[in-house]
GROMACS .gro file of C-alpha atoms in nm:
model
  379
    1UNK     CA    1  -6.279  12.972   4.260
    2UNK     CA    2  -6.262  12.589   4.275
    3UNK     CA    3  -6.362  12.340   4.524
    4UNK     CA    4  -6.110  12.089   4.666
    5UNK     CA    5  -6.250  11.769   4.791
    6UNK     CA    6  -6.073  11.594   5.090
    7UNK     CA    7  -6.165  11.239   5.200
    8UNK     CA    8  -6.151  11.191   5.571
    9UNK     CA    9  -6.019  10.852   5.725
   10UNK     CA   10  -6.196  10.654   5.997
   11UNK     CA   11  -6.153  10.357   6.258
   12UNK     CA   12  -6.030  10.383   6.608
   13UNK     CA   13  -5.796  10.667   6.548
   14UNK     CA   14  -6.011  10.977   6.361
   15UNK     CA   15  -5.838  11.289   6.230
   16UNK     CA   16  -5.864  11.584   6.474
   17UNK     CA   17  -5.619  11.852   6.398
   18UNK     CA   18  -5.592  11.837   6.005
   19UNK     CA   19  -5.891  12.012   5.909
   20UNK     CA   20  -5.775  12.353   5.939
   21UNK     CA   21  -5.431  12.264   5.791
   22UNK     CA   22  -5.603  12.131   5.479
   23UNK     CA   23  -5.828  12.426   5.455
   24UNK     CA   24  -5.522  12.682   5.489
   25UNK     CA   25  -5.334  12.477   5.232
   26UNK     CA   26  -5.586  12.472   4.965
   27UNK     CA   27  -5.685  12.842   5.048
   28UNK     CA   28  -5.854  13.049   4.881
   29UNK     CA   29  -6.051  12.747   4.715
   30UNK     CA   30  -6.327  12.649   4.930
   31UNK     CA   31  -6.311  12.273   5.063
   32UNK     CA   32  -6.525  11.972   5.094
   33UNK     CA   33  -6.459  11.713   5.361
   34UNK     CA   34  -6.606  11.382   5.257
   35UNK     CA   35  -6.642  11.151   5.580
   36UNK     CA   36  -6.727  10.774   5.605
   37UNK     CA   37  -6.806  10.683   5.960
   38UNK     CA   38  -6.719  10.926   6.227
   39UNK     CA   39  -6.767  10.846   6.611
   40UNK     CA   40  -6.609  11.155   6.773
   41UNK     CA   41  -6.689  11.534   6.719
   42UNK     CA   42  -6.338  11.651   6.835
   43UNK     CA   43  -6.202  11.882   6.574
   44UNK     CA   44  -6.500  11.930   6.369
   45UNK     CA   45  -6.566  12.271   6.509
   46UNK     CA   46  -6.297  12.366   6.245
   47UNK     CA   47  -6.558  12.280   5.975
   48UNK     CA   48  -6.794  12.525   6.107
   49UNK     CA   49  -6.645  12.813   5.887
   50UNK     CA   50  -6.712  12.979   5.580
   51UNK     CA   51  -6.585  12.803   5.261
   52UNK     CA   52  -6.635  12.466   5.416
   53UNK     CA   53  -6.900  12.198   5.323
   54UNK     CA   54  -6.926  11.846   5.460
   55UNK     CA   55  -7.047  11.543   5.291
   56UNK     CA   56  -7.096  11.229   5.496
   57UNK     CA   57  -7.161  10.851   5.355
   58UNK     CA   58  -7.226  10.719   5.700
   59UNK     CA   59  -7.312  10.981   5.944
   60UNK     CA   60  -7.243  10.889   6.306
   61UNK     CA   61  -7.278  11.054   6.638
   62UNK     CA   62  -6.962  11.262   6.551
   63UNK     CA   63  -7.156  11.465   6.305
   64UNK     CA   64  -7.318  11.651   6.592
   65UNK     CA   65  -7.027  11.843   6.601
   66UNK     CA   66  -7.151  12.052   6.312
   67UNK     CA   67  -7.360  12.345   6.302
   68UNK     CA   68  -7.492  12.267   5.954
   69UNK     CA   69  -7.590  11.904   5.875
   70UNK     CA   70  -7.381  11.725   5.636
   71UNK     CA   71  -7.493  11.648   5.288
   72UNK     CA   72  -7.573  11.273   5.275
   73UNK     CA   73  -7.400  11.058   5.003
   74UNK     CA   74  -7.457  10.720   5.120
   75UNK     CA   75  -7.304  10.461   4.905
   76UNK     CA   76  -7.224  10.094   5.043
   77UNK     CA   77  -6.894  10.018   5.142
   78UNK     CA   78  -6.824   9.815   4.842
   79UNK     CA   79  -6.957  10.075   4.608
   80UNK     CA   80  -6.718  10.345   4.768
   81UNK     CA   81  -6.421  10.132   4.699
   82UNK     CA   82  -6.543  10.094   4.335
   83UNK     CA   83  -6.610  10.447   4.263
   84UNK     CA   84  -6.270  10.531   4.410
   85UNK     CA   85  -6.092  10.282   4.213
   86UNK     CA   86  -6.274  10.381   3.899
   87UNK     CA   87  -6.204  10.737   3.923
   88UNK     CA   88  -6.567  10.856   3.944
   89UNK     CA   89  -6.510  10.974   4.299
   90UNK     CA   90  -6.187  11.184   4.285
   91UNK     CA   91  -6.031  11.362   4.552
   92UNK     CA   92  -5.765  11.628   4.585
   93UNK     CA   93  -5.642  11.479   4.908
   94UNK     CA   94  -5.684  11.225   5.193
   95UNK     CA   95  -5.675  11.318   5.558
   96UNK     CA   96  -5.567  11.006   5.782
   97UNK     CA   97  -5.414  10.916   6.120
   98UNK     CA   98  -5.127  10.700   6.041
   99UNK     CA   99  -4.804  10.547   6.202
  100UNK     CA  100  -4.467  10.685   6.157
  101UNK     CA  101  -4.280  10.528   5.855
  102UNK     CA  102  -4.115  10.173   5.899
  103UNK     CA  103  -3.777  10.060   5.749
  104UNK     CA  104  -3.933  10.049   5.420
  105UNK     CA  105  -4.063  10.417   5.458
  106UNK     CA  106  -4.440  10.269   5.443
  107UNK     CA  107  -4.682  10.390   5.709
  108UNK     CA  108  -4.994  10.202   5.826
  109UNK     CA  109  -5.325  10.333   5.918
  110UNK     CA  110  -5.279  10.090   6.202
  111UNK     CA  111  -5.644   9.983   6.282
  112UNK     CA  112  -5.844  10.018   5.950
  113UNK     CA  113  -5.864   9.929   5.620
  114UNK     CA  114  -6.217   9.889   5.420
  115UNK     CA  115  -6.246  10.155   5.145
  116UNK     CA  116  -5.928  10.339   5.276
  117UNK     CA  117  -5.672  10.129   5.089
  118UNK     CA  118  -5.858  10.237   4.774
  119UNK     CA  119  -5.861  10.606   4.897
  120UNK     CA  120  -5.477  10.578   4.957
  121UNK     CA  121  -5.423  10.427   4.622
  122UNK     CA  122  -5.592  10.663   4.433
  123UNK     CA  123  -5.523  11.015   4.607
  124UNK     CA  124  -5.291  11.238   4.474
  125UNK     CA  125  -5.182  11.371   4.802
  126UNK     CA  126  -5.222  11.241   5.155
  127UNK     CA  127  -5.239  11.463   5.493
  128UNK     CA  128  -5.091  11.231   5.766
  129UNK     CA  129  -5.175  11.303   6.127
  130UNK     CA  130  -4.883  11.103   6.276
  131UNK     CA  131  -4.927  10.903   6.585
  132UNK     CA  132  -4.664  10.713   6.730
  133UNK     CA  133  -4.900  10.512   6.971
  134UNK     CA  134  -5.115  10.402   6.682
  135UNK     CA  135  -5.069  10.015   6.670
  136UNK     CA  136  -5.018   9.833   6.331
  137UNK     CA  137  -5.260   9.543   6.287
  138UNK     CA  138  -5.200   9.301   6.006
  139UNK     CA  139  -5.377   9.382   5.692
  140UNK     CA  140  -5.434   9.755   5.786
  141UNK     CA  141  -5.425   9.991   5.500
  142UNK     CA  142  -5.089  10.106   5.411
  143UNK     CA  143  -4.933  10.436   5.248
  144UNK     CA  144  -4.651  10.351   5.024
  145UNK     CA  145  -4.304  10.512   5.085
  146UNK     CA  146  -4.349  10.721   4.736
  147UNK     CA  147  -4.675  10.866   4.795
  148UNK     CA  148  -4.657  11.244   4.849
  149UNK     CA  149  -4.730  11.359   5.176
  150UNK     CA  150  -4.799  11.638   5.437
  151UNK     CA  151  -4.712  11.520   5.787
  152UNK     CA  152  -4.851  11.687   6.112
  153UNK     CA  153  -4.914  11.551   6.471
  154UNK     CA  154  -5.201  11.375   6.589
  155UNK     CA  155  -5.431  11.482   6.877
  156UNK     CA  156  -5.591  11.160   7.001
  157UNK     CA  157  -5.978  11.201   7.060
  158UNK     CA  158  -6.171  11.054   7.362
  159UNK     CA  159  -6.318  10.715   7.240
  160UNK     CA  160  -6.696  10.747   7.150
  161UNK     CA  161  -6.890  10.436   7.097
  162UNK     CA  162  -7.087  10.356   6.794
  163UNK     CA  163  -7.350  10.169   6.976
  164UNK     CA  164  -7.578  10.250   7.268
  165UNK     CA  165  -7.593  10.009   7.566
  166UNK     CA  166  -7.821   9.719   7.525
  167UNK     CA  167  -8.170   9.703   7.682
  168UNK     CA  168  -8.387   9.433   7.807
  169UNK     CA  169  -8.568   9.444   7.450
  170UNK     CA  170  -8.231   9.427   7.266
  171UNK     CA  171  -8.148   9.110   7.476
  172UNK     CA  172  -8.492   8.959   7.375
  173UNK     CA  173  -8.417   9.012   7.009
  174UNK     CA  174  -8.063   8.875   7.043
  175UNK     CA  175  -8.211   8.582   7.221
  176UNK     CA  176  -8.426   8.505   6.897
  177UNK     CA  177  -8.107   8.569   6.669
  178UNK     CA  178  -7.907   8.317   6.837
  179UNK     CA  179  -8.147   8.042   6.776
  180UNK     CA  180  -8.056   8.091   6.410
  181UNK     CA  181  -7.676   8.057   6.456
  182UNK     CA  182  -7.531   7.696   6.498
  183UNK     CA  183  -7.182   7.595   6.573
  184UNK     CA  184  -6.932   7.625   6.298
  185UNK     CA  185  -7.114   7.905   6.127
  186UNK     CA  186  -6.911   8.196   5.938
  187UNK     CA  187  -7.090   8.508   6.039
  188UNK     CA  188  -7.082   8.893   6.009
  189UNK     CA  189  -7.237   9.114   6.255
  190UNK     CA  190  -7.316   9.482   6.256
  191UNK     CA  191  -7.319   9.750   6.523
  192UNK     CA  192  -7.597   9.852   6.754
  193UNK     CA  193  -7.756   9.784   7.089
  194UNK     CA  194  -7.888   9.454   6.985
  195UNK     CA  195  -7.566   9.342   6.828
  196UNK     CA  196  -7.403   9.438   7.182
  197UNK     CA  197  -7.651   9.198   7.346
  198UNK     CA  198  -7.569   8.912   7.111
  199UNK     CA  199  -7.245   8.797   7.260
  200UNK     CA  200  -7.399   8.649   7.567
  201UNK     CA  201  -7.642   8.461   7.403
  202UNK     CA  202  -7.401   8.324   7.175
  203UNK     CA  203  -7.143   8.211   7.446
  204UNK     CA  204  -7.208   7.842   7.423
  205UNK     CA  205  -7.145   7.854   7.031
  206UNK     CA  206  -6.810   7.716   6.895
  207UNK     CA  207  -6.597   7.732   6.587
  208UNK     CA  208  -6.785   8.043   6.470
  209UNK     CA  209  -6.577   8.236   6.196
  210UNK     CA  210  -6.581   8.630   6.187
  211UNK     CA  211  -6.604   8.791   5.850
  212UNK     CA  212  -6.719   9.125   5.929
  213UNK     CA  213  -6.694   9.529   5.894
  214UNK     CA  214  -6.630   9.680   6.252
  215UNK     CA  215  -6.426   9.465   6.492
  216UNK     CA  216  -6.532   9.577   6.858
  217UNK     CA  217  -6.663   9.468   7.188
  218UNK     CA  218  -6.906   9.194   7.066
  219UNK     CA  219  -6.641   9.004   6.867
  220UNK     CA  220  -6.404   9.043   7.168
  221UNK     CA  221  -6.629   8.879   7.400
  222UNK     CA  222  -6.701   8.599   7.141
  223UNK     CA  223  -6.336   8.541   7.129
  224UNK     CA  224  -6.272   8.553   7.494
  225UNK     CA  225  -6.571   8.315   7.544
  226UNK     CA  226  -6.400   8.072   7.327
  227UNK     CA  227  -6.673   8.074   7.056
  228UNK     CA  228  -6.435   8.138   6.753
  229UNK     CA  229  -6.261   7.898   6.566
  230UNK     CA  230  -5.899   7.890   6.645
  231UNK     CA  231  -5.793   7.770   6.285
  232UNK     CA  232  -5.984   8.057   6.094
  233UNK     CA  233  -5.856   8.444   6.110
  234UNK     CA  234  -6.086   8.697   6.260
  235UNK     CA  235  -6.160   8.918   5.941
  236UNK     CA  236  -6.279   9.271   5.954
  237UNK     CA  237  -6.237   9.616   5.784
  238UNK     CA  238  -6.158   9.841   6.104
  239UNK     CA  239  -6.099   9.834   6.474
  240UNK     CA  240  -6.362  10.018   6.664
  241UNK     CA  241  -6.317  10.037   7.034
  242UNK     CA  242  -6.139  10.167   7.355
  243UNK     CA  243  -5.809  10.091   7.507
  244UNK     CA  244  -5.917   9.756   7.603
  245UNK     CA  245  -6.018   9.651   7.262
  246UNK     CA  246  -5.691   9.781   7.117
  247UNK     CA  247  -5.488   9.578   7.377
  248UNK     CA  248  -5.692   9.269   7.294
  249UNK     CA  249  -5.636   9.330   6.896
  250UNK     CA  250  -5.262   9.357   6.951
  251UNK     CA  251  -5.244   9.034   7.148
  252UNK     CA  252  -5.478   8.853   6.903
  253UNK     CA  253  -5.247   8.675   6.638
  254UNK     CA  254  -5.530   8.568   6.412
  255UNK     CA  255  -5.697   8.904   6.368
  256UNK     CA  256  -5.658   9.050   6.034
  257UNK     CA  257  -5.800   9.350   5.846
  258UNK     CA  258  -5.925   9.369   5.491
  259UNK     CA  259  -6.009   9.596   5.191
  260UNK     CA  260  -6.347   9.639   5.086
  261UNK     CA  261  -6.234   9.528   4.760
  262UNK     CA  262  -6.268   9.161   4.890
  263UNK     CA  263  -6.453   9.162   5.221
  264UNK     CA  264  -6.737   9.379   5.103
  265UNK     CA  265  -6.772   9.204   4.770
  266UNK     CA  266  -7.076   9.000   4.732
  267UNK     CA  267  -6.930   8.769   4.489
  268UNK     CA  268  -6.605   8.695   4.745
  269UNK     CA  269  -6.851   8.642   5.013
  270UNK     CA  270  -7.072   8.381   4.796
  271UNK     CA  271  -6.774   8.161   4.822
  272UNK     CA  272  -6.805   8.113   5.175
  273UNK     CA  273  -7.067   7.831   5.254
  274UNK     CA  274  -7.328   7.880   5.518
  275UNK     CA  275  -7.232   8.248   5.555
  276UNK     CA  276  -7.478   8.436   5.768
  277UNK     CA  277  -7.486   8.814   5.802
  278UNK     CA  278  -7.665   8.989   6.099
  279UNK     CA  279  -7.769   9.359   6.067
  280UNK     CA  280  -7.981   9.594   6.241
  281UNK     CA  281  -8.279   9.790   6.094
  282UNK     CA  282  -8.500  10.095   6.189
  283UNK     CA  283  -8.814   9.984   5.980
  284UNK     CA  284  -8.934   9.707   5.747
  285UNK     CA  285  -9.205   9.705   5.508
  286UNK     CA  286  -9.481   9.445   5.411
  287UNK     CA  287  -9.235   9.281   5.136
  288UNK     CA  288  -8.954   9.262   5.376
  289UNK     CA  289  -8.750   9.539   5.241
  290UNK     CA  290  -8.533   9.708   5.518
  291UNK     CA  291  -8.472  10.073   5.602
  292UNK     CA  292  -8.149  10.107   5.812
  293UNK     CA  293  -8.088  10.478   5.739
  294UNK     CA  294  -8.351  10.741   5.846
  295UNK     CA  295  -8.652  10.801   6.043
  296UNK     CA  296  -8.870  11.026   5.841
  297UNK     CA  297  -8.677  11.313   5.699
  298UNK     CA  298  -8.399  11.258   5.982
  299UNK     CA  299  -8.087  11.050   5.864
  300UNK     CA  300  -7.978  10.818   6.137
  301UNK     CA  301  -7.718  10.610   5.970
  302UNK     CA  302  -7.579  10.499   5.626
  303UNK     CA  303  -7.571  10.170   5.421
  304UNK     CA  304  -7.242  10.084   5.540
  305UNK     CA  305  -7.149   9.722   5.464
  306UNK     CA  306  -7.498   9.585   5.541
  307UNK     CA  307  -7.631   9.535   5.177
  308UNK     CA  308  -7.296   9.400   5.077
  309UNK     CA  309  -7.309   9.143   5.345
  310UNK     CA  310  -7.666   9.060   5.299
  311UNK     CA  311  -7.630   9.005   4.909
  312UNK     CA  312  -7.323   8.808   4.985
  313UNK     CA  313  -7.520   8.585   5.238
  314UNK     CA  314  -7.820   8.552   5.004
  315UNK     CA  315  -7.590   8.403   4.752
  316UNK     CA  316  -7.384   8.190   4.964
  317UNK     CA  317  -7.468   7.823   4.960
  318UNK     CA  318  -7.670   7.752   5.277
  319UNK     CA  319  -7.636   8.115   5.376
  320UNK     CA  320  -7.879   8.360   5.539
  321UNK     CA  321  -7.926   8.743   5.599
  322UNK     CA  322  -8.089   8.812   5.926
  323UNK     CA  323  -8.222   9.163   6.002
  324UNK     CA  324  -8.320   9.258   6.347
  325UNK     CA  325  -8.512   9.553   6.470
  326UNK     CA  326  -8.704   9.683   6.767
  327UNK     CA  327  -9.085   9.610   6.734
  328UNK     CA  328  -9.189   9.830   7.013
  329UNK     CA  329  -9.126  10.143   6.827
  330UNK     CA  330  -9.352  10.344   6.617
  331UNK     CA  331  -9.344  10.259   6.238
  332UNK     CA  332  -9.126   9.940   6.281
  333UNK     CA  333  -9.341   9.788   6.011
  334UNK     CA  334  -9.457  10.000   5.754
  335UNK     CA  335  -9.648   9.969   5.404
  336UNK     CA  336  -9.379  10.048   5.156
  337UNK     CA  337  -8.995  10.165   5.165
  338UNK     CA  338  -8.915  10.323   4.852
  339UNK     CA  339  -8.541  10.296   4.866
  340UNK     CA  340  -8.457  10.022   5.096
  341UNK     CA  341  -8.106   9.962   5.253
  342UNK     CA  342  -8.139   9.595   5.186
  343UNK     CA  343  -8.403   9.459   4.944
  344UNK     CA  344  -8.644   9.188   5.097
  345UNK     CA  345  -8.529   8.948   4.799
  346UNK     CA  346  -8.203   8.902   5.001
  347UNK     CA  347  -8.362   8.861   5.352
  348UNK     CA  348  -8.432   8.520   5.510
  349UNK     CA  349  -8.529   8.637   5.850
  350UNK     CA  350  -8.674   8.940   6.022
  351UNK     CA  351  -8.625   8.922   6.397
  352UNK     CA  352  -8.773   9.165   6.685
  353UNK     CA  353  -8.825   9.103   7.052
  354UNK     CA  354  -9.177   8.918   6.966
  355UNK     CA  355  -8.982   8.646   6.754
  356UNK     CA  356  -8.889   8.562   6.412
  357UNK     CA  357  -9.060   8.612   6.079
  358UNK     CA  358  -8.903   8.339   5.827
  359UNK     CA  359  -8.935   8.502   5.477
  360UNK     CA  360  -8.770   8.221   5.285
  361UNK     CA  361  -8.952   8.081   4.988
  362UNK     CA  362  -9.266   8.315   5.045
  363UNK     CA  363  -9.464   8.503   4.802
  364UNK     CA  364  -9.510   8.902   4.872
  365UNK     CA  365  -9.841   8.809   5.020
  366UNK     CA  366  -9.710   8.526   5.245
  367UNK     CA  367  -9.419   8.785   5.371
  368UNK     CA  368  -9.704   9.048   5.467
  369UNK     CA  369  -9.890   8.804   5.657
  370UNK     CA  370  -9.580   8.685   5.847
  371UNK     CA  371  -9.455   9.026   5.909
  372UNK     CA  372  -9.804   9.157   6.038
  373UNK     CA  373  -9.805   8.858   6.275
  374UNK     CA  374  -9.455   8.925   6.404
  375UNK     CA  375  -9.531   9.283   6.476
  376UNK     CA  376  -9.870   9.216   6.608
  377UNK     CA  377 -10.071   9.395   6.355
  378UNK     CA  378 -10.411   9.301   6.219
  379UNK     CA  379 -10.394   9.089   5.888
   0.00000   0.00000   0.00000
C-alpha cells in the first residue's frame, strides 16, 4: 500500500473540512499531510486516525490538536519553494482554501502566497475548500483555470493568534530594538510577543518600508500610526489576523503579497539597501548563533523565513540582522548551538531586556564577552 502526500495551505483561512475528504479519496492508501504554519486546531481531529501521518515544517499552536506529535521537517521558506519547484518535494495533492472562480476561471488563495504559488504550480491535483467570503488581495497565490480540482465547501475556523500578548519584558526588549531603526528603513518583522510590543516603540518613525512574511497587527498599527512610506508597497507573504486585520487589508491599496521565490530569496533581498530584519529567538550561543526552534527536545517553532531574511539583511549594503530574545529565561545564553536557525555570521545585533550586544566586526572571543555581559554572566 502506497503513501500519498498532501500539502496543506496556510494563511488567515486554513483548511478545516478537507482532511477526511482527501483521506477517503486516496483510500486504501495511507496519507501523509504536510503542513507549513498552522494556527487553528479545528478539523485536525480528522487526522487522529489509522493510516494518517503528519509532517510539519513550522509547527504552530494548532498542532496541539493532534494526539501524536507531527514529524518535523523544518526547511526555511525559500528552501521549501526551491524543493517544490525542483520536484524534490513531490505531492499527490494540495489542500487549500480558495475563492470561487473569477471570470477567467481562476481562483485566488485570497490572503496567502509565500511557498503556496510553488505548491500550486507543481501539484497534480488541488482540493479546494471554496469560501465565498475570502477576500482576494493583490499578489495572492492563484490557481489557474486548467488545474485539476476537487471542490468542497469551507467551514471557517475561529481565529487563533500566532503570538502571545506582550509583557513588560517584551516592551523592554522592543524599546532597545527601536533604537536600531531609523526613519526610511526597509524592515522585516517576525512574530512573537516582543514584535507585538514593537509598534508602540516605533510610532514616531516615518517612511519605514515593510518587506516581510506574515502581515498582521504590528504592521497594521505601524500603517495606522503613519510610520510607513506612502510611496512604497507593504510587501508580505500572507495575511495573518482577525476580522479587523482582514478589513484593514481590503482597504489598504498598497498592500501586496508575494511568492517565496522572490521575497524569501536572500539575493533578491540583498538588492535592497539598508534592509533590516527583526526576528525572535529562544536562545543564542557564545558565537552568536541563534536557535528559534526548540527548547531541549521540545519543538516550539520552525525556521520559517527568518534565516532567509537575516541572510538578505547581512548581504544588503548597510543592512543588519537583529535578533531579540528574553534574557530572564533559563538557557537564553548557551555554550553551543549545533544546528542554528540563523548563523552568527549573519547577525549584527542581539537584543534582550538588558540591552544590545553589537556583534559586528567582532572575533568569536569578543562576541562571547559581549554576550556574557548582555546576559549578565561571568566572563
